Amino acid sequence: MRYIFLGLLLPFCVASLERNALALEYQSPSHNHTLAVESTDGNFYTQASYLLQQQLDLIVRIEQALVSPDANRMRAVRGQLIFQAKTVESFLQRYKGDNFCHLANDSPDQLSESQTKIYCALSASSQELLKLAPVLDNLLSRRGELGLVRRLPLVSGERKFDPILTIAPTQQPDLGKPAVPLSTREPNLAPTNQQTTTVTLPSALPIIGRVAKTAIANYLPPIQPAIAPPDTALHILANAKRWLTAAQIGFPPETKFRDAQETARVLDRFAYGLDPQEPETYAKFLRLPRTGIFRVLPASAYQRPLNTLWNRLRPNVSERYSFPTLGNPQGGLNPSLTLQVVEENFQFLHQGIDYSFMVDVGDVPLEKLDDSLKFLPSSTKDFFLNYQPPKQLWSLQVDKRRFVTGKDQSWQQNQIILTRATAKLNHTYLVRSLQFQLPEIILNGQFANLDKSSYIDQLKQIRSSDMIIAFRAVRRRSDGSYTILWRVLNELPAPQIQD
């Protein structure tokens, strides 16, 4: 019975298949062409936009590698350059090659006018970037990265056909001098201002005005390289970028391209700067006089890791995100809020004989503070308002060490007054900051040969400031940094150094 049923259905199935085949056979040719063009257009724009974006990203990586001391980054972009060129060439070969780009009024049949412009711009940009290959090879060679393998000089008893380890330079060694290690490790020293008049104390404080031994005799810190990209490379990159910018106009409006440089700037600001909405959130407070907002970074953000190279021509973190200025610069002195997070403490970065002291006053809104400091206990308030800095250079540094270490304090306070305080969210801190601008002749220890009158003249050139500041931590990030609001409450008479 089942076979009889299938036999009845068979003629109907065959007829249906014949009708479908005839419909496909006699389908309108124009309809087939439209489908093919739409498919080709979609594939072209998709593939071309991908290649163009890769080209833009590669240009930014090359720009970064040109100014980086890390030779591995240059090796990486050198390989990526060849890979990208081969990928673009494979794409171009699908459309007769790019010879038609150099002929007037000639283009492949399957490309529209806008597609032809994109096609030729992508080809020109790729050819321009290929000119960088010998430039990158030359830079790697000049840095010694392509010529590390050299033959050792023969020593007594050796023959030319003996196996020789080929990693040493060819010059003859000087047996009268100690050998220089292949990898020099930097000592983990506390940071100093590297002047001959300074010495590192257990608290890492320099002494101004005395000649002292350094932690390691005759040690000179490594000089960081100064790397400037060659004009030839910059010219090639500019030409390639110009072609790609022109090509973006030919894409459909919905096609978007990301700016790799802008992305790098946004990521850098995310790592070290304020979020764009933070000043807007506290706009009402920031309209008050002598106020500001600042992101306090961990101290490690400003320090170069040991045994790593930096390009000293590139701005560092403190230059890209400078500390806020507290007053008007005068005579070379620019009072600033040099606040950092050091081991979960708020602490100022002090240069020379600058110093400060602070206290945590708890959850007190900054808007309620004024120069009377009435929110403080009477003894602490009197100390902040009436503390007199010494008038001698040496005594100033003694007081600075007292605030740093908490030792030998004779302030008649029920607490130790320090230059740091534990960082806490939604807490307000009161700071008294003293900053000085010392003449170079004193910083460099050149005053030893001066007579008394000339030395006093140098002391008179010292600029100083004395301010009472309050700041409040309003946000903490996962990296340990804080967003703070700050306000200058009072500016006291500038301290004078007489001896």
CSV table of N, CA, C and O in Angstrom, one decimal, residues 86-180:
chain,number,residue,atom,x,y,z
A,86,LYS,N,51.1,42.6,1.8
A,86,LYS,CA,50.7,41.4,1.0
A,86,LYS,C,49.1,41.3,1.1
A,86,LYS,O,48.5,40.9,0.1
A,87,THR,N,48.5,41.6,2.2
A,87,THR,CA,47.1,41.5,2.3
A,87,THR,C,46.4,42.5,1.3
A,87,THR,O,45.4,42.1,0.7
A,88,VAL,N,46.9,43.7,1.3
A,88,VAL,CA,46.3,44.7,0.4
A,88,VAL,C,46.5,44.3,-1.0
A,88,VAL,O,45.6,44.4,-1.9
A,89,GLU,N,47.7,43.8,-1.3
A,89,GLU,CA,48.0,43.4,-2.7
A,89,GLU,C,47.1,42.2,-3.2
A,89,GLU,O,46.6,42.2,-4.3
A,90,SER,N,46.8,41.3,-2.3
A,90,SER,CA,45.8,40.2,-2.6
A,90,SER,C,44.4,40.8,-2.9
A,90,SER,O,43.8,40.3,-3.8
A,91,PHE,N,44.0,41.8,-2.1
A,91,PHE,CA,42.7,42.4,-2.4
A,91,PHE,C,42.7,43.1,-3.7
A,91,PHE,O,41.7,43.0,-4.5
A,92,LEU,N,43.8,43.8,-4.0
A,92,LEU,CA,43.8,44.6,-5.3
A,92,LEU,C,43.8,43.6,-6.5
A,92,LEU,O,43.2,44.0,-7.6
A,93,GLN,N,44.4,42.5,-6.4
A,93,GLN,CA,44.5,41.6,-7.5
A,93,GLN,C,43.2,41.0,-7.9
A,93,GLN,O,43.1,40.5,-9.0
A,94,ARG,N,42.2,41.1,-7.1
A,94,ARG,CA,40.9,40.6,-7.4
A,94,ARG,C,40.2,41.5,-8.5
A,94,ARG,O,39.2,41.1,-9.1
A,95,TYR,N,40.7,42.7,-8.6
A,95,TYR,CA,40.1,43.7,-9.6
A,95,TYR,C,41.2,44.1,-10.6
A,95,TYR,O,41.5,45.3,-10.8
A,96,LYS,N,41.8,43.1,-11.3
A,96,LYS,CA,42.7,43.4,-12.4
A,96,LYS,C,44.0,44.0,-12.0
A,96,LYS,O,44.7,44.4,-12.9
A,97,GLY,N,44.3,44.1,-10.8
A,97,GLY,CA,45.5,44.8,-10.4
A,97,GLY,C,45.3,46.3,-10.3
A,97,GLY,O,44.2,46.8,-10.7
A,98,ASP,N,46.3,47.1,-9.9
A,98,ASP,CA,46.1,48.5,-9.8
A,98,ASP,C,46.7,49.3,-10.9
A,98,ASP,O,46.9,50.5,-10.7
A,99,ASN,N,47.0,48.7,-12.0
A,99,ASN,CA,47.6,49.5,-13.1
A,99,ASN,C,46.6,50.5,-13.6
A,99,ASN,O,47.1,51.6,-14.1
A,100,PHE,N,45.3,50.3,-13.6
A,100,PHE,CA,44.4,51.2,-14.1
A,100,PHE,C,44.4,52.5,-13.4
A,100,PHE,O,43.9,53.5,-13.8
A,101,CYS,N,44.9,52.5,-12.1
A,101,CYS,CA,44.9,53.7,-11.3
A,101,CYS,C,45.8,54.8,-11.9
A,101,CYS,O,45.7,56.0,-11.6
A,102,HIS,N,46.7,54.4,-12.7
A,102,HIS,CA,47.7,55.3,-13.3
A,102,HIS,C,47.3,55.7,-14.7
A,102,HIS,O,48.0,56.5,-15.4
A,103,LEU,N,46.1,55.3,-15.2
A,103,LEU,CA,45.6,55.6,-16.5
A,103,LEU,C,44.4,56.4,-16.4
A,103,LEU,O,43.5,56.2,-15.6
A,104,ALA,N,44.3,57.4,-17.3
A,104,ALA,CA,43.1,58.4,-17.3
A,104,ALA,C,41.9,57.7,-17.9
A,104,ALA,O,42.0,56.9,-18.9
A,105,ASN,N,40.7,57.9,-17.3
A,105,ASN,CA,39.5,57.4,-17.8
A,105,ASN,C,39.5,55.9,-17.9
A,105,ASN,O,38.9,55.4,-18.9
A,106,ASP,N,40.1,55.2,-17.0
A,106,ASP,CA,40.1,53.8,-17.1
A,106,ASP,C,39.9,53.2,-15.8
A,106,ASP,O,40.5,53.6,-14.8
A,107,SER,N,38.9,52.3,-15.7
A,107,SER,CA,38.6,51.6,-14.4
A,107,SER,C,38.0,50.3,-14.7
A,107,SER,O,37.5,50.1,-15.8
A,108,PRO,N,38.1,49.3,-13.7
A,108,PRO,CA,37.5,48.0,-14.0
A,108,PRO,C,36.0,48.1,-14.1
A,108,PRO,O,35.4,49.0,-13.4
A,109,ASP,N,35.4,47.3,-14.9
A,109,ASP,CA,33.9,47.3,-15.1
A,109,ASP,C,33.1,47.1,-13.8
A,109,ASP,O,32.0,47.7,-13.7
A,110,GLN,N,33.6,46.3,-12.9
A,110,GLN,CA,32.8,45.9,-11.8
A,110,GLN,C,32.9,46.9,-10.6
A,110,GLN,O,32.2,46.7,-9.6
A,111,LEU,N,33.6,48.0,-10.8
A,111,LEU,CA,33.7,49.0,-9.7
A,111,LEU,C,33.1,50.3,-10.1
A,111,LEU,O,33.2,50.8,-11.3
A,112,SER,N,32.4,51.0,-9.2
A,112,SER,CA,31.8,52.3,-9.4
A,112,SER,C,32.9,53.3,-9.3
A,112,SER,O,34.1,53.0,-8.9
A,113,GLU,N,32.5,54.6,-9.5
A,113,GLU,CA,33.5,55.7,-9.4
A,113,GLU,C,34.0,55.8,-8.0
A,113,GLU,O,35.3,56.0,-7.8
A,114,SER,N,33.1,55.8,-7.0
A,114,SER,CA,33.6,55.9,-5.6
A,114,SER,C,34.5,54.7,-5.2
A,114,SER,O,35.5,54.9,-4.5
A,115,GLN,N,34.1,53.5,-5.7
A,115,GLN,CA,34.9,52.4,-5.3
A,115,GLN,C,36.3,52.4,-6.0
A,115,GLN,O,37.3,52.0,-5.4
A,116,THR,N,36.4,53.0,-7.2
A,116,THR,CA,37.6,53.1,-7.9
A,116,THR,C,38.6,54.1,-7.1
A,116,THR,O,39.8,53.8,-6.9
A,117,LYS,N,38.0,55.2,-6.5
A,117,LYS,CA,38.8,56.1,-5.7
A,117,LYS,C,39.3,55.4,-4.5
A,117,LYS,O,40.5,55.6,-4.1
A,118,ILE,N,38.4,54.7,-3.8
A,118,ILE,CA,38.9,53.9,-2.6
A,118,ILE,C,40.0,52.9,-3.0
A,118,ILE,O,41.0,52.9,-2.3
A,119,TYR,N,39.8,52.2,-4.1
A,119,TYR,CA,40.7,51.2,-4.5
A,119,TYR,C,42.1,51.9,-4.8
A,119,TYR,O,43.1,51.4,-4.3
A,120,CYS,N,42.1,53.0,-5.5
A,120,CYS,CA,43.4,53.6,-5.9
A,120,CYS,C,44.1,54.2,-4.6
A,120,CYS,O,45.3,54.2,-4.5
A,121,ALA,N,43.2,54.8,-3.7
A,121,ALA,CA,43.8,55.4,-2.5
A,121,ALA,C,44.4,54.4,-1.6
A,121,ALA,O,45.5,54.6,-1.0
A,122,LEU,N,43.8,53.2,-1.5
A,122,LEU,CA,44.3,52.1,-0.7
A,122,LEU,C,45.6,51.6,-1.3
A,122,LEU,O,46.6,51.3,-0.6
A,123,SER,N,45.6,51.5,-2.6
A,123,SER,CA,46.9,51.1,-3.3
A,123,SER,C,48.0,52.1,-3.1
A,123,SER,O,49.1,51.7,-2.8
A,124,ALA,N,47.7,53.4,-3.3
A,124,ALA,CA,48.8,54.4,-3.1
A,124,ALA,C,49.3,54.4,-1.7
A,124,ALA,O,50.5,54.6,-1.5
A,125,SER,N,48.4,54.3,-0.7
A,125,SER,CA,48.8,54.3,0.7
A,125,SER,C,49.7,53.1,1.0
A,125,SER,O,50.7,53.2,1.7
A,126,SER,N,49.3,51.9,0.4
A,126,SER,CA,50.2,50.7,0.7
A,126,SER,C,51.5,50.9,0.1
A,126,SER,O,52.6,50.5,0.7
A,127,GLN,N,51.6,51.4,-1.2
A,127,GLN,CA,52.9,51.6,-1.8
A,127,GLN,C,53.7,52.6,-1.1
A,127,GLN,O,55.0,52.5,-1.0
A,128,GLU,N,53.1,53.6,-0.5
A,128,GLU,CA,53.8,54.6,0.3
A,128,GLU,C,54.4,54.0,1.5
A,128,GLU,O,55.6,54.3,1.9
A,129,LEU,N,53.6,53.2,2.2
A,129,LEU,CA,54.1,52.6,3.5
A,129,LEU,C,55.3,51.7,3.2
A,129,LEU,O,56.1,51.5,4.1
A,130,LEU,N,55.3,51.0,2.0
A,130,LEU,CA,56.4,50.1,1.7
A,130,LEU,C,57.7,50.8,1.7
A,130,LEU,O,58.8,50.2,1.9
A,131,LYS,N,57.7,52.1,1.4
A,131,LYS,CA,59.0,52.9,1.4
A,131,LYS,C,59.6,52.9,2.8
A,131,LYS,O,60.8,53.3,3.0
A,132,LEU,N,58.8,52.6,3.9
A,132,LEU,CA,59.3,52.6,5.2
A,132,LEU,C,60.2,51.4,5.5
A,132,LEU,O,61.0,51.5,6.5
A,133,ALA,N,60.1,50.4,4.8
A,133,ALA,CA,60.8,49.2,5.1
A,133,ALA,C,62.3,49.4,5.2
A,133,ALA,O,63.0,49.0,6.2
A,134,PRO,N,63.0,50.0,4.2
A,134,PRO,CA,64.4,50.3,4.4
A,134,PRO,C,64.7,51.3,5.5
A,134,PRO,O,65.8,51.2,6.1
A,135,VAL,N,63.8,52.2,5.7
A,135,VAL,CA,64.0,53.2,6.8
A,135,VAL,C,64.0,52.4,8.2
A,135,VAL,O,64.9,52.7,9.0
A,136,LEU,N,63.1,51.5,8.4
A,136,LEU,CA,63.1,50.8,9.6
A,136,LEU,C,64.3,49.9,9.8
A,136,LEU,O,64.8,49.7,10.9
A,137,ASP,N,64.7,49.3,8.7
A,137,ASP,CA,65.9,48.4,8.7
A,137,ASP,C,67.1,49.2,9.1
A,137,ASP,O,67.9,48.8,9.9
A,138,ASN,N,67.2,50.4,8.6
A,138,ASN,CA,68.3,51.3,8.9
A,138,ASN,C,68.3,51.7,10.3
A,138,ASN,O,69.4,51.7,11.0
A,139,LEU,N,67.1,52.0,10.9
A,139,LEU,CA,67.1,52.4,12.3
A,139,LEU,C,67.4,51.2,13.2
A,139,LEU,O,68.2,51.4,14.2
A,140,LEU,N,67.0,50.0,12.9
A,140,LEU,CA,67.3,48.9,13.7
A,140,LEU,C,68.8,48.6,13.6
A,140,LEU,O,69.5,48.3,14.6
A,141,SER,N,69.4,48.8,12.4
A,141,SER,CA,70.9,48.5,12.3
A,141,SER,C,71.7,49.6,13.1
A,141,SER,O,72.7,49.2,13.7
A,142,ARG,N,71.2,50.8,13.0
A,142,ARG,CA,71.9,51.9,13.7
A,142,ARG,C,71.9,51.7,15.2
A,142,ARG,O,72.8,52.1,16.0
A,143,ARG,N,70.8,51.1,15.7
A,143,ARG,CA,70.7,50.8,17.2
A,143,ARG,C,71.4,49.5,17.5
A,143,ARG,O,71.4,49.1,18.7
A,144,GLY,N,72.1,48.9,16.6
A,144,GLY,CA,72.8,47.7,16.9
A,144,GLY,C,72.0,46.4,17.0
A,144,GLY,O,72.5,45.4,17.4
A,145,GLU,N,70.7,46.5,16.5
A,145,GLU,CA,69.9,45.4,16.7
A,145,GLU,C,70.1,44.3,15.6
A,145,GLU,O,69.7,43.2,15.8
A,146,LEU,N,70.6,44.7,14.5
A,146,LEU,CA,70.8,43.8,13.4
A,146,LEU,C,72.3,43.3,13.3
A,146,LEU,O,72.6,42.5,12.5
A,147,GLY,N,73.1,43.8,14.2
A,147,GLY,CA,74.5,43.5,14.1
A,147,GLY,C,75.1,43.0,15.4
A,147,GLY,O,76.2,43.3,15.8
A,148,LEU,N,74.3,42.2,16.1
A,148,LEU,CA,74.7,41.7,17.4
A,148,LEU,C,75.7,40.5,17.3
A,148,LEU,O,76.5,40.3,18.2
A,149,VAL,N,75.6,39.7,16.2
A,149,VAL,CA,76.4,38.5,16.1
A,149,VAL,C,77.7,38.9,15.4
A,149,VAL,O,77.7,39.3,14.2
A,150,ARG,N,78.8,38.9,16.1
A,150,ARG,CA,80.1,39.2,15.6
A,150,ARG,C,81.1,38.1,16.0
A,150,ARG,O,80.9,37.3,16.9
A,151,ARG,N,82.2,38.0,15.3
A,151,ARG,CA,83.2,37.0,15.6
A,151,ARG,C,84.2,37.5,16.6
A,151,ARG,O,84.6,38.6,16.7
A,152,LEU,N,84.5,36.5,17.5
A,152,LEU,CA,85.5,36.8,18.5
A,152,LEU,C,86.9,36.9,17.9
A,152,LEU,O,87.2,36.2,17.0
A,153,PRO,N,87.8,37.7,18.5
A,153,PRO,CA,89.2,37.6,18.1
A,153,PRO,C,89.8,36.3,18.5
A,153,PRO,O,89.5,35.7,19.5
A,154,LEU,N,90.8,35.9,17.7
A,154,LEU,CA,91.5,34.6,18.0
A,154,LEU,C,92.4,34.8,19.2
A,154,LEU,O,93.0,35.9,19.3
A,155,VAL,N,92.5,33.8,20.0
A,155,VAL,CA,93.4,33.9,21.2
A,155,VAL,C,94.5,32.8,21.0
A,155,VAL,O,94.4,32.1,20.0
A,156,SER,N,95.5,32.8,21.8
A,156,SER,CA,96.6,31.9,21.7
A,156,SER,C,96.2,30.4,21.6
A,156,SER,O,95.4,30.0,22.4
A,157,GLY,N,96.6,29.7,20.6
A,157,GLY,CA,96.3,28.3,20.4
A,157,GLY,C,95.1,28.0,19.6
A,157,GLY,O,94.9,26.9,19.3
A,158,GLU,N,94.4,29.1,19.1
A,158,GLU,CA,93.2,28.9,18.3
A,158,GLU,C,93.5,28.9,16.8
A,158,GLU,O,94.5,29.5,16.4
A,159,ARG,N,92.7,28.2,16.1
A,159,ARG,CA,92.8,28.2,14.6
A,159,ARG,C,91.5,28.7,14.0
A,159,ARG,O,90.5,28.7,14.6
A,160,LYS,N,91.6,29.2,12.8
A,160,LYS,CA,90.4,29.9,12.2
A,160,LYS,C,89.3,29.0,12.0
A,160,LYS,O,88.1,29.4,12.0
A,161,PHE,N,89.5,27.6,11.8
A,161,PHE,CA,88.4,26.7,11.6
A,161,PHE,C,87.9,26.1,12.9
A,161,PHE,O,87.0,25.3,12.9
A,162,ASP,N,88.4,26.6,14.1
A,162,ASP,CA,87.8,26.1,15.3
A,162,ASP,C,86.5,26.8,15.6
A,162,ASP,O,86.3,28.0,15.2
A,163,PRO,N,85.6,26.1,16.2
A,163,PRO,CA,84.3,26.8,16.5
A,163,PRO,C,84.5,27.9,17.5
A,163,PRO,O,85.2,27.8,18.5
A,164,ILE,N,83.8,29.0,17.2
A,164,ILE,CA,84.0,30.2,18.1
A,164,ILE,C,82.6,30.7,18.4
A,164,ILE,O,81.7,30.8,17.6
A,165,LEU,N,82.4,31.1,19.7
A,165,LEU,CA,81.1,31.7,20.1
A,165,LEU,C,81.0,33.1,19.6
A,165,LEU,O,81.9,34.0,19.9
A,166,THR,N,80.0,33.4,18.8
A,166,THR,CA,79.9,34.7,18.1
A,166,THR,C,78.9,35.6,18.7
A,166,THR,O,77.9,36.0,18.1
A,167,ILE,N,79.2,36.1,19.9
A,167,ILE,CA,78.3,37.1,20.5
A,167,ILE,C,79.1,38.3,21.1
A,167,ILE,O,78.5,39.2,21.7
A,168,ALA,N,80.4,38.4,20.9
A,168,ALA,CA,81.2,39.4,21.6
A,168,ALA,C,81.7,40.4,20.5
A,168,ALA,O,81.7,40.1,19.4
A,169,PRO,N,82.0,41.7,20.9
A,169,PRO,CA,82.5,42.6,20.0
A,169,PRO,C,83.9,42.2,19.5
A,169,PRO,O,84.6,41.4,20.1
A,170,THR,N,84.3,42.8,18.4
A,170,THR,CA,85.6,42.4,17.8
A,170,THR,C,86.8,43.1,18.4
A,170,THR,O,87.9,42.7,18.1
A,171,GLN,N,86.7,44.2,19.1
A,171,GLN,CA,87.8,44.9,19.6
A,171,GLN,C,88.5,44.0,20.7
A,171,GLN,O,87.9,43.2,21.4
A,172,GLN,N,89.9,44.2,20.8
A,172,GLN,CA,90.7,43.4,21.7
A,172,GLN,C,90.3,43.9,23.2
A,172,GLN,O,90.2,45.1,23.4
A,173,PRO,N,90.2,43.0,24.1
A,173,PRO,CA,89.9,43.4,25.5
A,173,PRO,C,91.1,44.1,26.1
A,173,PRO,O,92.2,43.7,25.9
A,174,ASP,N,90.8,45.0,27.0
A,174,ASP,CA,91.9,45.7,27.8
A,174,ASP,C,92.0,44.9,29.1
A,174,ASP,O,91.1,45.0,30.0
A,175,LEU,N,93.1,44.1,29.3
A,175,LEU,CA,93.2,43.3,30.4
A,175,LEU,C,93.5,44.0,31.7
A,175,LEU,O,93.5,43.5,32.8
A,176,GLY,N,93.8,45.3,31.5
A,176,GLY,CA,94.2,46.1,32.7
A,176,GLY,C,93.0,46.8,33.4
A,176,GLY,O,93.1,47.4,34.4
A,177,LYS,N,91.8,46.6,32.8
A,177,LYS,CA,90.6,47.2,33.4
A,177,LYS,C,89.6,46.1,33.7
A,177,LYS,O,89.6,45.0,33.1
A,178,PRO,N,88.7,46.3,34.7
A,178,PRO,CA,87.7,45.3,35.0
A,178,PRO,C,86.8,45.1,33.8
A,178,PRO,O,86.5,46.0,33.1
A,179,ALA,N,86.3,43.9,33.7
A,179,ALA,CA,85.3,43.6,32.6
A,179,ALA,C,84.0,44.3,32.8
A,179,ALA,O,83.5,44.4,34.0
A,180,VAL,N,83.4,44.8,31.8
A,180,VAL,CA,82.1,45.4,31.8
A,180,VAL,C,81.0,44.3,31.6
A,180,VAL,O,81.1,43.6,30.6
